[in-house]
Short mmCIF file of C-alpha atoms in Angstrom, two decimals:
data_model
loop_
_atom_site.label_atom_id
_atom_site.label_comp_id
_atom_site.label_asym_id
_atom_site.label_seq_id
_atom_site.Cartn_x
_atom_site.Cartn_y
_atom_site.Cartn_z
CA MET A 1 14.44 132.07 171.44
CA ILE A 2 15.37 134.60 168.79
CA LYS A 3 18.35 133.72 166.62
CA ILE A 4 20.66 136.58 165.78
CA ASN A 5 22.81 136.43 162.67
CA THR A 6 26.40 137.48 163.30
CA LEU A 7 29.36 138.03 161.03
CA GLU A 8 30.86 134.83 162.38
CA SER A 9 28.14 132.78 160.71
CA LYS A 10 29.38 132.60 157.17
CA ARG A 11 26.98 133.60 154.45
CA HIS A 12 26.21 131.58 151.39
CA ILE A 13 27.77 132.62 148.10
CA SER A 14 26.08 135.70 146.71
CA PRO A 15 25.06 135.36 143.04
CA THR A 16 25.97 139.00 142.51
CA ILE A 17 29.48 138.59 143.90
CA PHE A 18 29.86 135.29 142.02
CA ARG A 19 29.04 136.98 138.72
CA TYR A 20 31.29 139.92 139.56
CA VAL A 21 34.33 137.77 140.38
CA LEU A 22 33.70 135.46 137.42
CA SER A 23 33.38 138.38 135.00
CA GLU A 24 36.64 139.86 136.30
CA MET A 25 38.41 136.50 135.81
CA LEU A 26 37.00 136.04 132.32
CA PHE A 27 38.10 139.52 131.30
CA ALA A 28 41.63 138.89 132.59
CA PHE A 29 41.59 135.50 130.87
CA PHE A 30 40.71 137.16 127.56
CA ILE A 31 43.58 139.64 127.88
CA CYS A 32 46.06 136.90 128.80
CA PHE A 33 44.72 134.63 126.07
CA CYS A 34 45.45 137.31 123.48
CA PHE A 35 48.94 137.67 124.93
CA PHE A 36 49.76 133.94 124.72
CA PHE A 37 47.94 133.59 121.41
CA PHE A 38 50.13 136.15 119.68
CA ILE A 39 53.28 134.68 121.22
CA PHE A 40 52.54 131.20 119.86
CA PHE A 41 51.12 132.68 116.66
CA PHE A 42 54.24 134.63 115.74
CA ASN A 43 56.52 131.83 116.91
CA GLN A 44 54.97 129.01 114.92
CA ILE A 45 52.59 130.29 112.27
CA LEU A 46 54.32 133.33 110.83
CA LEU A 47 57.67 131.55 110.56
CA MET A 48 55.98 128.86 108.48
CA ALA A 49 54.22 131.48 106.37
CA LYS A 50 57.52 133.28 105.74
CA ASP A 51 59.12 130.12 104.35
CA VAL A 52 56.10 129.52 102.11
CA LEU A 53 55.92 133.09 100.86
CA GLU A 54 59.59 132.95 99.85
CA LYS A 55 58.60 130.24 97.35
CA ARG A 56 55.95 132.57 95.85
CA VAL A 57 52.96 130.58 97.05
CA PRO A 58 49.72 132.57 96.55
CA PHE A 59 48.77 134.63 99.61
CA ASN A 60 45.26 133.16 99.86
CA GLN A 61 46.72 129.67 100.25
CA VAL A 62 49.13 130.92 102.92
CA ALA A 63 46.18 132.48 104.76
CA LEU A 64 44.31 129.17 104.66
CA LEU A 65 47.35 127.35 106.04
CA ILE A 66 47.41 129.80 108.94
CA ILE A 67 43.67 129.37 109.61
CA PHE A 68 43.96 125.57 109.63
CA SER A 69 46.84 125.87 112.11
CA LEU A 70 44.95 128.08 114.58
CA PRO A 71 43.50 125.21 116.70
CA THR A 72 47.04 124.31 117.76
CA VAL A 73 47.66 127.86 118.98
CA ILE A 74 44.31 128.05 120.79
CA ALA A 75 44.80 124.70 122.53
CA MET A 76 48.19 125.80 123.88
CA SER A 77 47.14 129.32 124.87
CA ALA A 78 43.95 128.65 126.87
CA PRO A 79 45.38 126.74 129.91
CA PHE A 80 48.21 129.22 130.50
CA ALA A 81 45.84 132.16 130.04
CA SER A 82 43.58 130.75 132.76
CA LEU A 83 46.55 130.54 135.13
CA VAL A 84 47.80 134.08 134.57
CA GLY A 85 44.30 135.58 134.33
CA THR A 86 43.16 134.05 137.62
CA LEU A 87 46.35 135.07 139.38
CA MET A 88 46.02 138.65 138.11
CA THR A 89 42.36 138.90 139.13
CA VAL A 90 42.77 137.50 142.64
CA GLY A 91 45.93 139.54 143.13
CA ARG A 92 44.07 142.75 142.22
CA LEU A 93 41.10 141.93 144.46
CA THR A 94 43.50 141.25 147.34
CA SER A 95 45.66 144.33 146.88
CA ASP A 96 42.54 146.54 146.53
CA ASN A 97 41.15 145.04 149.79
CA GLU A 98 37.99 143.83 148.04
CA ILE A 99 38.47 140.32 149.39
CA LEU A 100 38.96 141.79 152.88
CA VAL A 101 35.61 143.54 152.53
CA MET A 102 33.94 140.28 151.45
CA LEU A 103 35.39 138.42 154.43
CA SER A 104 34.37 141.22 156.77
CA SER A 105 30.83 141.00 155.39
CA GLY A 106 30.57 137.39 156.43
CA PHE A 107 31.55 135.67 153.18
CA SER A 108 34.15 132.93 153.12
CA TYR A 109 36.97 132.16 150.71
CA LYS A 110 34.46 130.07 148.77
CA THR A 111 33.39 133.35 147.20
CA ILE A 112 36.71 133.40 145.36
CA PHE A 113 37.33 129.69 144.84
CA PHE A 114 33.95 128.81 143.30
CA PRO A 115 34.11 131.32 140.41
CA ALA A 116 37.74 130.33 139.76
CA ILE A 117 36.90 126.62 139.70
CA THR A 118 33.94 127.30 137.41
CA MET A 119 36.11 129.26 135.00
CA GLY A 120 38.88 126.63 135.13
CA LEU A 121 36.42 123.86 134.31
CA LEU A 122 34.88 125.81 131.41
CA ILE A 123 38.27 126.65 129.93
CA SER A 124 39.45 123.05 130.35
CA LEU A 125 36.44 121.74 128.44
CA LEU A 126 36.89 124.36 125.73
CA SER A 127 40.59 123.60 125.42
CA PHE A 128 39.94 119.86 125.28
CA PHE A 129 37.31 120.34 122.56
CA THR A 130 39.73 122.47 120.54
CA ASN A 131 42.55 119.97 120.97
CA ASP A 132 40.46 116.86 120.37
CA VAL A 133 38.03 117.99 117.66
CA LEU A 134 39.15 121.18 115.93
CA LEU A 135 42.86 120.31 115.83
CA PRO A 136 42.44 116.96 113.97
CA ALA A 137 39.95 118.54 111.57
CA GLY A 138 42.29 121.46 110.90
CA THR A 139 45.20 119.07 110.38
CA VAL A 140 43.28 117.14 107.72
CA GLN A 141 42.48 120.33 105.82
CA PHE A 142 46.04 121.59 106.31
CA ASN A 143 47.53 118.42 104.78
CA ARG A 144 45.14 118.50 101.83
CA LEU A 145 46.04 122.10 101.03
CA TRP A 146 49.76 121.41 101.59
CA ARG A 147 49.63 118.55 99.08
CA ARG A 148 48.09 120.83 96.46
CA ILE A 149 50.76 123.44 97.14
CA LEU A 150 53.53 120.85 96.82
CA VAL A 151 52.20 119.70 93.46
CA SER A 152 52.21 123.27 92.17
CA THR A 153 55.43 124.30 93.99
CA PRO A 154 57.55 121.18 94.62
CA ALA A 155 60.62 123.29 95.42
CA LEU A 156 59.16 123.72 98.92
CA GLU A 157 60.34 120.23 99.77
CA LEU A 158 64.06 120.96 99.50
CA GLN A 159 65.75 123.27 101.99
CA ALA A 160 69.41 124.12 102.64
CA ASN A 161 71.51 121.67 104.69
CA SER A 162 68.68 119.19 105.13
CA VAL A 163 67.80 115.55 104.57
CA LYS A 164 64.58 114.79 102.72
CA ARG A 165 63.18 111.28 102.33
CA PHE A 166 60.84 110.39 99.50
CA ARG A 167 59.51 106.91 98.68
CA ASP A 168 62.76 105.16 97.63
CA THR A 169 64.93 108.27 97.56
CA VAL A 170 66.89 110.22 100.15
CA ILE A 171 68.21 113.64 99.13
CA VAL A 172 70.88 115.38 101.24
CA THR A 173 71.42 119.03 100.37
CA GLY A 174 74.22 121.43 101.15
CA GLY A 175 73.97 125.17 100.78
CA VAL A 176 71.18 126.64 98.65
CA THR A 177 71.41 129.85 96.63
CA GLY A 178 68.13 130.60 94.95
CA ASN A 179 67.30 127.45 92.99
CA VAL A 180 70.91 126.19 93.01
CA ILE A 181 71.92 123.47 95.46
CA HIS A 182 75.59 122.92 96.28
CA ASN A 183 77.09 119.55 97.29
CA LEU A 184 74.08 117.33 96.59
CA LEU A 185 73.88 113.65 97.61
CA ILE A 186 71.13 111.29 96.40
CA LEU A 187 70.55 107.74 97.66
CA ASP A 188 67.88 105.85 95.76
CA LYS A 189 66.70 102.50 94.47
CA THR A 190 65.95 101.75 90.81
CA GLU A 191 63.05 99.74 89.44
CA ASP A 192 65.47 96.81 88.90
CA GLY A 193 66.32 96.77 92.60
CA GLU A 194 69.74 98.36 92.22
CA ARG A 195 70.91 100.83 94.84
CA ARG A 196 72.50 104.03 93.61
CA ILE A 197 74.60 106.77 95.10
CA ILE A 198 74.63 110.02 93.12
CA MET A 199 76.84 112.96 94.06
CA ALA A 200 77.03 116.34 92.36
CA ASN A 201 78.92 119.53 93.03
CA ARG A 202 76.02 121.64 91.84
CA ALA A 203 72.36 121.09 91.01
CA GLU A 204 69.72 123.44 89.66
CA LEU A 205 66.22 122.94 91.01
CA LYS A 206 63.37 123.33 88.53
CA ASP A 207 59.62 122.88 88.75
CA GLY A 208 58.63 120.20 86.27
CA GLY A 209 54.89 120.87 86.60
CA ARG A 210 52.88 117.67 86.46
CA GLU A 211 56.06 115.66 86.00
CA GLY A 212 57.37 116.60 89.44
CA LEU A 213 60.70 117.99 90.57
CA SER A 214 63.68 118.30 88.22
CA LEU A 215 67.30 118.43 89.37
CA ASN A 216 69.87 119.35 86.72
CA LEU A 217 73.15 117.98 88.09
CA GLU A 218 76.58 119.23 87.10
CA GLY A 219 79.76 117.23 87.73
CA ALA A 220 77.81 114.13 88.77
CA PHE A 221 79.23 110.84 90.01
CA VAL A 222 77.00 107.73 89.99
CA GLN A 223 77.65 104.38 91.65
CA SER A 224 75.16 101.51 91.41
CA SER A 225 75.25 98.07 93.01
CA GLY A 226 72.99 95.04 93.33
CA GLU A 227 70.65 94.52 96.28
CA ILE A 228 72.41 91.31 97.35
CA ALA A 229 75.81 91.26 95.64
CA ARG A 230 77.08 94.62 96.91
CA GLU A 231 80.61 93.83 95.77
CA ASP A 232 79.35 93.87 92.16
CA TYR A 233 79.03 97.55 91.32
CA ASP A 234 79.36 100.02 88.46
CA TYR A 235 80.22 103.68 88.44
CA ALA A 236 80.12 106.54 85.97
CA THR A 237 80.70 110.26 85.77
CA SER A 238 78.77 112.88 83.86
CA GLN A 239 79.11 116.60 83.33
CA HIS A 240 75.35 117.01 83.00
CA LEU A 241 72.66 114.73 84.43
CA GLN A 242 68.92 115.27 84.93
CA TYR A 243 67.22 113.64 87.91
CA TRP A 244 63.45 113.53 88.47
CA VAL A 245 61.30 113.18 91.60
CA SER A 246 57.67 112.50 90.67
CA ASN A 247 54.70 114.36 92.16
CA GLU A 248 53.42 111.07 93.55
CA ASP A 249 56.62 110.62 95.56
CA ILE A 250 56.45 114.24 96.74
CA ILE A 251 52.87 113.86 97.98
CA GLN A 252 53.63 110.60 99.78
CA ALA A 253 56.64 112.26 101.40
CA THR A 254 54.49 114.83 103.21
CA VAL A 255 54.66 114.48 106.94
CA SER A 256 52.11 111.98 108.20
CA ILE A 257 49.71 112.92 110.98
CA SER A 258 51.44 112.61 114.32
CA PRO A 259 49.58 111.47 117.46
CA ARG A 260 49.55 115.07 118.67
CA GLU A 261 47.40 115.99 115.67
CA MET A 262 44.96 113.11 116.18
CA SER A 263 41.88 112.90 118.39
CA SER A 264 42.11 111.06 121.70
CA ARG A 265 39.86 108.33 120.32
CA ASP A 266 42.14 107.79 117.32
CA VAL A 267 45.25 107.79 119.52
CA HIS A 268 43.64 105.24 121.85
CA ALA A 269 42.72 103.02 118.88
CA SER A 270 46.29 103.30 117.57
CA VAL A 271 47.67 102.32 120.98
CA LEU A 272 45.50 99.19 121.06
CA GLU A 273 46.50 98.31 117.49
CA LYS A 274 50.21 98.78 118.16
CA ARG A 275 50.00 96.74 121.36
CA GLU A 276 48.40 93.88 119.45
CA GLU A 277 51.06 94.04 116.73
CA LEU A 278 53.85 94.09 119.31
CA LEU A 279 52.30 91.16 121.16
CA ILE A 280 52.29 89.10 117.96
CA ARG A 281 55.92 90.02 117.27
CA GLU A 282 56.91 89.25 120.85
CA ASN A 283 55.24 85.82 120.75
CA ASP A 284 57.04 85.07 117.50
CA ARG A 285 60.37 86.08 119.04
CA ARG A 286 59.68 83.98 122.14
CA ILE A 287 59.10 80.93 119.97
CA ARG A 288 62.46 81.55 118.29
CA LEU A 289 64.06 82.10 121.69
CA ASN A 290 62.71 78.80 122.98
CA ASN A 291 63.98 77.00 119.88
CA GLN A 292 67.44 78.51 120.32
CA ALA A 293 67.42 77.60 124.01
CA SER A 294 66.41 74.02 123.26
CA ALA A 295 69.07 73.64 120.57
CA LEU A 296 71.73 75.08 122.86
CA GLU A 297 70.65 72.80 125.70
CA ASN A 298 70.88 69.73 123.48
CA ILE A 299 74.39 70.71 122.36
CA LEU A 300 75.59 71.23 125.91
CA ARG A 301 74.05 67.96 127.11
CA THR A 302 75.66 65.97 124.28
CA GLY A 303 79.01 67.63 124.78
CA PRO A 304 81.98 67.55 122.37
CA ARG A 305 80.62 64.39 120.78
CA SER A 306 77.89 66.46 119.13
CA GLU A 307 78.40 67.53 115.52
CA ASP A 308 77.10 71.01 116.45
CA TRP A 309 79.55 71.47 119.32
CA ASN A 310 81.76 73.82 117.32
CA ARG A 311 78.73 75.95 116.48
CA ARG A 312 77.62 76.42 120.07
CA ASN A 313 78.90 80.01 120.12
CA ASN A 314 76.64 80.81 117.20
CA ASN A 315 73.69 79.42 119.13
CA VAL A 316 74.60 81.56 122.12
CA SER A 317 74.78 84.65 119.88
CA ASN A 318 71.42 83.82 118.32
CA PHE A 319 69.90 83.33 121.78
CA GLN A 320 71.19 86.69 122.96
CA ARG A 321 69.99 88.38 119.77
CA GLU A 322 66.45 87.03 120.24
CA LEU A 323 66.48 88.08 123.88
CA THR A 324 67.57 91.61 122.91
CA ALA A 325 64.82 91.75 120.27
CA ILE A 326 62.19 90.82 122.87
CA ARG A 327 63.38 93.57 125.20
CA ALA A 328 63.30 96.06 122.32
CA ILE A 329 59.71 95.07 121.54
CA GLN A 330 58.69 95.45 125.18
CA ASN A 331 60.24 98.92 125.26
CA ASP A 332 58.95 100.03 121.87
CA ARG A 333 59.55 103.75 121.53
CA THR A 334 56.71 104.39 119.09
CA LEU A 335 54.13 102.85 121.42
CA THR A 336 55.49 104.90 124.32
CA ILE A 337 55.16 108.09 122.27
CA TYR A 338 51.50 107.32 121.53
CA ILE A 339 50.72 106.49 125.16
CA ILE A 340 52.39 109.67 126.41
CA GLU A 341 50.49 111.71 123.86
CA LEU A 342 47.22 110.07 124.92
CA TYR A 343 47.73 111.23 128.51
CA ARG A 344 48.97 114.60 127.30
CA LYS A 345 45.71 115.22 125.42
CA PHE A 346 43.90 115.23 128.76
CA ALA A 347 46.61 116.59 131.07
CA VAL A 348 47.35 119.86 129.24
CA PRO A 349 43.74 121.02 128.55
CA PHE A 350 42.59 120.13 132.07
CA GLY A 351 45.67 121.80 133.48
CA ALA A 352 43.51 124.96 133.51
CA PHE A 353 41.34 123.36 136.20
CA PHE A 354 44.36 122.56 138.38
CA PHE A 355 45.94 125.95 137.74
CA VAL A 356 43.14 127.87 139.43
CA PHE A 357 43.84 126.32 142.84
CA LEU A 358 47.44 127.49 142.69
CA ALA A 359 46.52 130.86 141.17
CA VAL A 360 43.88 131.71 143.78
CA SER A 361 46.12 130.69 146.68
CA LEU A 362 49.04 132.77 145.40
CA GLY A 363 46.78 135.70 144.54
CA LEU A 364 45.43 135.83 148.10
CA MET A 365 48.97 136.53 149.33
CA ALA A 366 49.42 139.65 147.21
CA LYS A 367 50.15 142.89 149.06
CA LYS A 368 50.59 145.67 146.52
CA SER A 369 50.34 145.85 142.72
CA GLY A 370 48.65 142.45 142.75
CA GLN A 371 47.75 142.56 139.07
CA THR A 372 51.30 143.25 137.90
CA VAL A 373 52.83 140.75 140.31
CA GLY A 374 50.24 138.19 139.27
CA PHE A 375 51.14 138.65 135.61
CA ILE A 376 54.85 138.18 136.30
CA PHE A 377 54.44 135.19 138.59
CA GLY A 378 51.87 133.64 136.25
CA ASN A 379 54.29 133.69 133.33
CA LEU A 380 57.06 132.23 135.48
CA ILE A 381 54.78 129.39 136.59
CA ALA A 382 53.73 128.81 132.97
CA VAL A 383 57.39 128.47 131.95
CA LEU A 384 58.08 126.09 134.85
CA TYR A 385 55.01 124.03 133.98
CA TRP A 386 56.10 123.76 130.34
CA CYS A 387 59.57 122.69 131.46
CA MET A 388 58.08 120.02 133.73
CA LEU A 389 56.04 118.69 130.81
CA PHE A 390 59.13 118.58 128.61
CA ILE A 391 61.18 116.84 131.31
CA GLY A 392 58.33 114.41 131.99
CA GLN A 393 58.10 113.50 128.31
CA ALA A 394 61.87 112.97 128.13
CA MET A 395 61.80 110.83 131.27
CA GLY A 396 58.95 108.77 129.89
CA LEU A 397 60.83 108.09 126.64
CA ARG A 398 64.35 107.61 127.98
CA ALA A 399 64.07 106.59 131.63
CA GLY A 400 60.93 104.48 131.41
CA THR A 401 58.87 106.72 133.74
CA PRO A 402 55.15 105.71 133.65
CA PRO A 403 53.48 107.86 130.96
CA PHE A 404 50.61 108.81 133.28
CA TRP A 405 52.91 110.39 135.86
CA SER A 406 55.08 111.92 133.14
CA MET A 407 52.15 114.04 131.96
CA TRP A 408 49.92 114.42 135.01
CA LEU A 409 52.53 115.05 137.72
CA PRO A 410 52.81 118.83 136.96
CA ASN A 411 49.03 119.16 137.42
CA PHE A 412 49.09 117.33 140.74
CA ILE A 413 52.00 119.48 141.91
CA CYS A 414 50.00 122.64 141.14
CA LEU A 415 46.98 121.22 142.96
CA LEU A 416 48.99 120.16 146.00
CA ILE A 417 50.82 123.47 146.36
CA GLY A 418 47.59 125.40 145.87
CA LEU A 419 45.72 123.42 148.53
CA VAL A 420 48.57 123.71 151.05
CA LEU A 421 48.80 127.49 150.54
CA ALA A 422 45.01 127.80 150.76
CA ILE A 423 44.89 125.90 154.08
CA ILE A 424 47.67 128.08 155.48
CA LYS A 425 45.86 131.25 154.38
CA VAL A 426 42.48 130.18 155.79
CA ARG A 427 43.96 129.21 159.15
CA LYS A 428 45.62 132.60 159.48
#
């Protein structure tokens, strides 16, 4: 018996068509990547550079700051570029009837899905590498350069209508005109342990070089009090007063590395460390809680004859305070932030892999102007995805939603919708 090949017997994926579709997707990805890159670049990097340039920081140092910040922009741009690029490519192939020709030639929809999945996986790995390796390395170099800039230009640390915390000092500024600060408030602690409140109508900011930051106060009011005996205080007024913030305090006041700027391994290690610390604190609080419960039980059993009967309300208050402290430890916000960020480090980069299922399915439904429609719909989906991430993070911090679902649910929604649309399209 001679077997006859028909169009109904689906062909295997052609390497030529695979390379063609993949090259088209990669080209569209590159165009969309440039689009998102410049959006995030101008939104985050140039605004920072503008503030630095206003303080007359050398241009070469500003350029280095921008270079060290690029991994953040790349990590955010790649997943969304894969979504829009895939949607544009498949939309164009559909509207130009190229996919119809492939299907008529005996090829299946695998011809489109396999190149898209391959590209999504490659971009996900590249984005994860950028976010997990290049971003922490760039952050380290960024902080080192920023410290050197602060030492040479400490005025960068004080902005208008802001609150800045140094080691033992908090500075609250009003309006700023040049190097003049209006309505200045300083809260600090002296070497003798006294707490001070310093207010001034006007302060001139000067760079003290190696000494640090100098504030020449006019019309100053100073109040100082002891650490324990707050009712024992002194106050004084002065027409002119000079206040110093050392370079050491300025350097230590630089923003510490957040979990978003750490590698996944470092974030995971921090999560384990924080969990161990919280467990120790919780056990200590439980011991106190048990002691308060035992003391309260003994008082109630003895009744009014007990000498501590009149203090039973204090025991109840102490018991409730320890119970509240245990609940606060169990719902520690800092630990939740680290856990959410740990899942985010995987969910966002690998979102490119999940995006392609949705992008291909939507692109196959294009009728006319598939490339333009794909670009518009891709950007709308990117905005919705970003909103879902933001809402998920807020729900994880405020409503106690499991961190895994807070970060990964948008990816699963994209996958589910894409698979449902793909099944509907194939059955038609």
